[in-house]
Amino acid sequence: MGFNIAIDGPAGAGKSTIAKKVAEKLNFIYIDTGAMYRAMGVYFSRNHTDLSDENAVKEACRTVDVHLTYDQGVQQIWMNGENVSQVIRTKEAGNMASACAAVPAVREKLVELQKKLAETSNVVMDGRDIGTVVLPNADVKVYLTASVDVRAERRCKEYQEKGLNAVLEDVKKEVAQRDYNDMHRAVSPLCQAPDAILVDTSDMNIEQAADAILKLVPSVH
Ligand code: DC
């Protein structure tokens, strides 16, 4: 059994950057579960799958291969033999991920894969349901958040750095909408596990947030 660190929280809280840093410091594997939902989202979008068509979604879940590899420690995500690590990083892929993440068959497929990955390795896994559903017995559980304003500013900056047009007010609405979708879906909604430690990164930089998590890992004190 590996040592498991579960990090959940809303979009833009800095989960992936901070989780990656924690994994690097501990020499653990970083698993970005959002990337898996994004890869499934790209598949459904390309195939024009109607997400309300239960049979079509189930059939896709049975046949689509989504898996991770690591290239010099950097996670690569594959969908049916194609490296989709870059393709999944668009706003549209994020919205498709959020939509398909509400479908039980999609969650079942990905949760099983995620549980297997954590069984034998030391991992830092981030997502929305890691401490509550995927790794309920994780050794360390963190709920990472920040105010909507701070998260929207961070997202906006990210888009602008990628050369995308982004207006702060629009991004704020998008972040709030995504929070609402993720927190109100019927299956595995985003919520803080009762035994998760709350880390609010509104006034923290990446190093400070990573240190706050590392302090929770017994051997790092
Ligand atoms: O973290 P992210 O923005 O890459 O995640 C994309 C979407 O996937 C997000 O809106 C919710 C969903 N997701 C989920 O439901 N469960 C997870 N463990 C990870 C992501």
XYZ file of C-alpha atoms and ligand atoms in Angstrom:
241
model
C 0.000 0.000 0.000
C 1.392 3.396 -0.982
C 1.321 6.599 1.053
C -1.609 8.572 -0.346
C -2.140 12.328 -0.245
C -5.577 13.466 -1.444
C -6.111 17.072 -2.524
C -9.565 18.316 -3.471
C -10.925 21.749 -4.167
C -12.624 24.026 -6.667
C -11.272 25.151 -10.042
C -8.455 27.674 -9.825
C -7.468 26.984 -6.212
C -3.985 26.074 -7.444
C -4.407 22.346 -6.862
C -2.329 21.063 -9.749
C 0.605 23.458 -9.317
C 0.715 22.900 -5.568
C 0.129 19.130 -5.756
C 2.918 18.841 -8.334
C 5.302 20.734 -6.059
C 4.402 18.534 -3.066
C 4.915 15.381 -5.158
C 8.271 16.649 -6.397
C 9.506 17.393 -2.859
C 8.439 13.962 -1.590
C 9.438 12.099 -4.735
C 5.861 10.837 -5.067
C 3.859 10.373 -8.264
C 1.492 13.244 -9.065
C -1.882 12.188 -10.462
C -4.082 14.858 -12.013
C -7.526 13.236 -12.161
C -9.089 16.296 -13.837
C -6.960 15.450 -16.892
C -8.753 12.098 -17.134
C -12.198 13.754 -17.148
C -10.893 16.231 -19.701
C -9.655 13.387 -21.951
C -13.075 11.725 -21.747
C -14.639 15.127 -22.488
C -12.509 15.478 -25.623
C -13.577 12.001 -26.735
C -17.293 12.725 -26.241
C -16.984 16.097 -27.927
C -15.188 14.702 -30.994
C -17.704 11.885 -31.315
C -20.701 14.156 -30.725
C -21.862 11.814 -27.988
C -25.124 12.826 -26.392
C -24.292 12.679 -22.664
C -27.927 12.005 -21.831
C -27.811 8.824 -23.947
C -26.892 6.368 -21.206
C -26.164 3.456 -23.560
C -23.891 5.504 -25.806
C -21.951 6.794 -22.790
C -21.671 3.312 -21.271
C -20.437 1.877 -24.566
C -17.853 4.636 -24.878
C -16.674 4.029 -21.304
C -16.279 0.340 -22.105
C -14.161 0.937 -25.189
C -12.209 4.178 -24.686
C -8.718 3.703 -23.352
C -7.551 6.516 -21.073
C -4.239 6.085 -19.322
C -1.314 8.002 -17.896
C 2.401 7.753 -18.507
C 5.257 9.844 -17.154
C 7.888 11.527 -19.289
C 10.735 12.715 -17.057
C 8.278 12.988 -14.183
C 5.703 14.928 -16.222
C 2.274 13.317 -16.509
C 1.165 12.521 -20.049
C -2.438 11.644 -20.718
C -3.401 9.288 -23.518
C -6.788 8.749 -25.118
C -7.069 5.845 -27.568
C -3.356 5.993 -28.362
C -3.207 9.784 -28.817
C -1.289 12.007 -26.429
C -3.966 14.580 -25.516
C -1.989 16.331 -22.761
C -2.149 19.680 -24.611
C -5.540 19.313 -26.331
C -7.308 18.933 -22.977
C -6.193 22.343 -21.705
C -8.797 24.478 -23.456
C -11.828 26.152 -21.882
C -14.107 23.931 -24.001
C -12.406 20.753 -22.802
C -12.826 21.989 -19.216
C -16.535 22.517 -19.748
C -16.945 19.117 -21.423
C -15.012 17.542 -18.530
C -17.348 19.137 -16.018
C -20.398 17.930 -17.989
C -19.226 14.339 -18.439
C -18.010 14.199 -14.809
C -21.668 14.325 -13.764
C -22.389 11.028 -15.566
C -22.134 7.995 -13.223
C -20.672 5.617 -15.852
C -17.803 8.023 -16.530
C -17.042 8.407 -12.836
C -17.125 4.632 -12.273
C -14.591 4.046 -15.023
C -12.175 6.754 -13.899
C -12.493 6.151 -10.154
C -11.530 2.501 -10.677
C -8.458 3.545 -12.644
C -7.510 6.119 -9.987
C -7.871 3.661 -7.113
C -5.585 1.195 -8.917
C -2.913 3.839 -9.466
C -2.824 4.670 -5.754
C -2.787 1.063 -4.565
C 0.876 0.360 -5.007
C 2.496 3.790 -5.304
C 3.089 6.838 -3.138
C 0.882 9.420 -4.755
C -0.357 12.972 -4.520
C -3.724 12.864 -6.267
C -5.841 15.920 -6.941
C -9.447 16.286 -8.034
C -12.908 16.853 -6.605
C -13.755 13.535 -4.910
C -10.366 12.113 -3.967
C -10.693 12.369 -0.169
C -14.388 11.486 -0.222
C -14.703 8.695 -2.820
C -11.474 7.648 -4.540
C -9.140 7.429 -1.533
C -11.353 7.606 1.578
C -8.480 6.112 3.601
C -5.819 8.516 2.313
C -3.042 9.219 4.812
C -3.353 12.982 4.332
C -6.434 14.814 3.055
C -6.454 18.466 2.071
C -9.264 20.700 0.864
C -7.550 23.461 -1.048
C -9.500 26.587 -1.810
C -9.303 30.352 -2.362
C -11.865 33.117 -2.792
C -13.737 33.273 -6.119
C -12.086 36.645 -6.863
C -8.573 35.294 -6.373
C -9.294 32.130 -8.364
C -10.792 34.124 -11.248
C -7.765 36.448 -11.304
C -5.413 33.456 -11.445
C -7.412 31.793 -14.249
C -7.570 35.052 -16.195
C -3.793 35.457 -15.957
C -3.292 31.847 -17.114
C -5.476 32.431 -20.188
C -3.696 35.686 -21.006
C -0.294 34.018 -20.663
C -1.474 31.444 -23.220
C -2.379 34.310 -25.554
C -6.118 33.751 -25.097
C -8.549 36.626 -24.824
C -9.888 36.791 -21.279
C -12.043 39.346 -19.480
C -11.926 39.122 -15.686
C -15.688 39.488 -15.192
C -16.381 36.682 -17.695
C -13.798 34.396 -16.123
C -15.322 35.080 -12.713
C -18.728 33.989 -13.987
C -17.170 30.903 -15.570
C -15.405 29.962 -12.294
C -18.603 30.485 -10.280
C -20.603 28.402 -12.757
C -18.037 25.572 -12.637
C -18.115 25.657 -8.800
C -21.880 25.412 -8.915
C -21.847 22.467 -11.363
C -19.167 20.560 -9.455
C -20.774 21.150 -6.051
C -24.367 20.428 -7.027
C -24.194 17.353 -9.236
C -25.950 14.253 -7.938
C -22.903 11.955 -8.022
C -19.791 12.669 -5.958
C -20.262 16.427 -5.698
C -17.252 18.477 -4.686
C -17.208 18.846 -0.911
C -14.701 18.864 1.912
C -14.248 15.426 3.486
C -14.945 15.636 7.251
C -11.339 14.647 7.978
C -9.724 16.920 5.367
C -7.620 19.892 6.445
C -8.735 23.193 4.926
C -5.965 25.181 3.252
C -7.057 28.590 1.937
C -4.503 29.833 -0.591
C -6.073 33.290 -1.132
C -3.096 34.965 0.573
C -0.460 32.307 -0.050
C 2.028 31.798 -2.818
C 2.755 28.333 -4.220
C 5.692 27.669 -1.899
C 3.677 28.612 1.193
C 0.742 26.437 0.160
C 3.025 23.467 -0.630
C 4.760 23.900 2.748
C 1.381 23.948 4.531
C 0.642 20.524 3.005
C 4.131 19.111 3.548
C 3.797 19.929 7.254
C 0.914 17.442 7.379
C 3.118 14.588 6.167
C 4.619 12.867 9.238
C 8.201 12.316 8.036
C 8.635 15.849 6.683
C 8.423 17.715 10.001
O -9.373 20.089 -12.306
P -9.865 20.296 -13.726
O -10.333 21.698 -14.018
O -8.901 19.800 -14.744
O -11.173 19.341 -13.815
C -12.025 19.344 -14.930
C -13.411 18.917 -14.511
O -13.415 17.523 -14.166
C -13.995 19.635 -13.303
O -14.927 20.626 -13.666
C -14.699 18.596 -12.500
C -14.232 17.291 -13.047
N -13.510 16.472 -12.065
C -14.253 15.663 -11.240
O -15.481 15.691 -11.283
N -13.626 14.817 -10.384
C -12.292 14.801 -10.305
N -11.705 13.939 -9.447
C -11.518 15.646 -11.113
C -12.155 16.500 -11.990
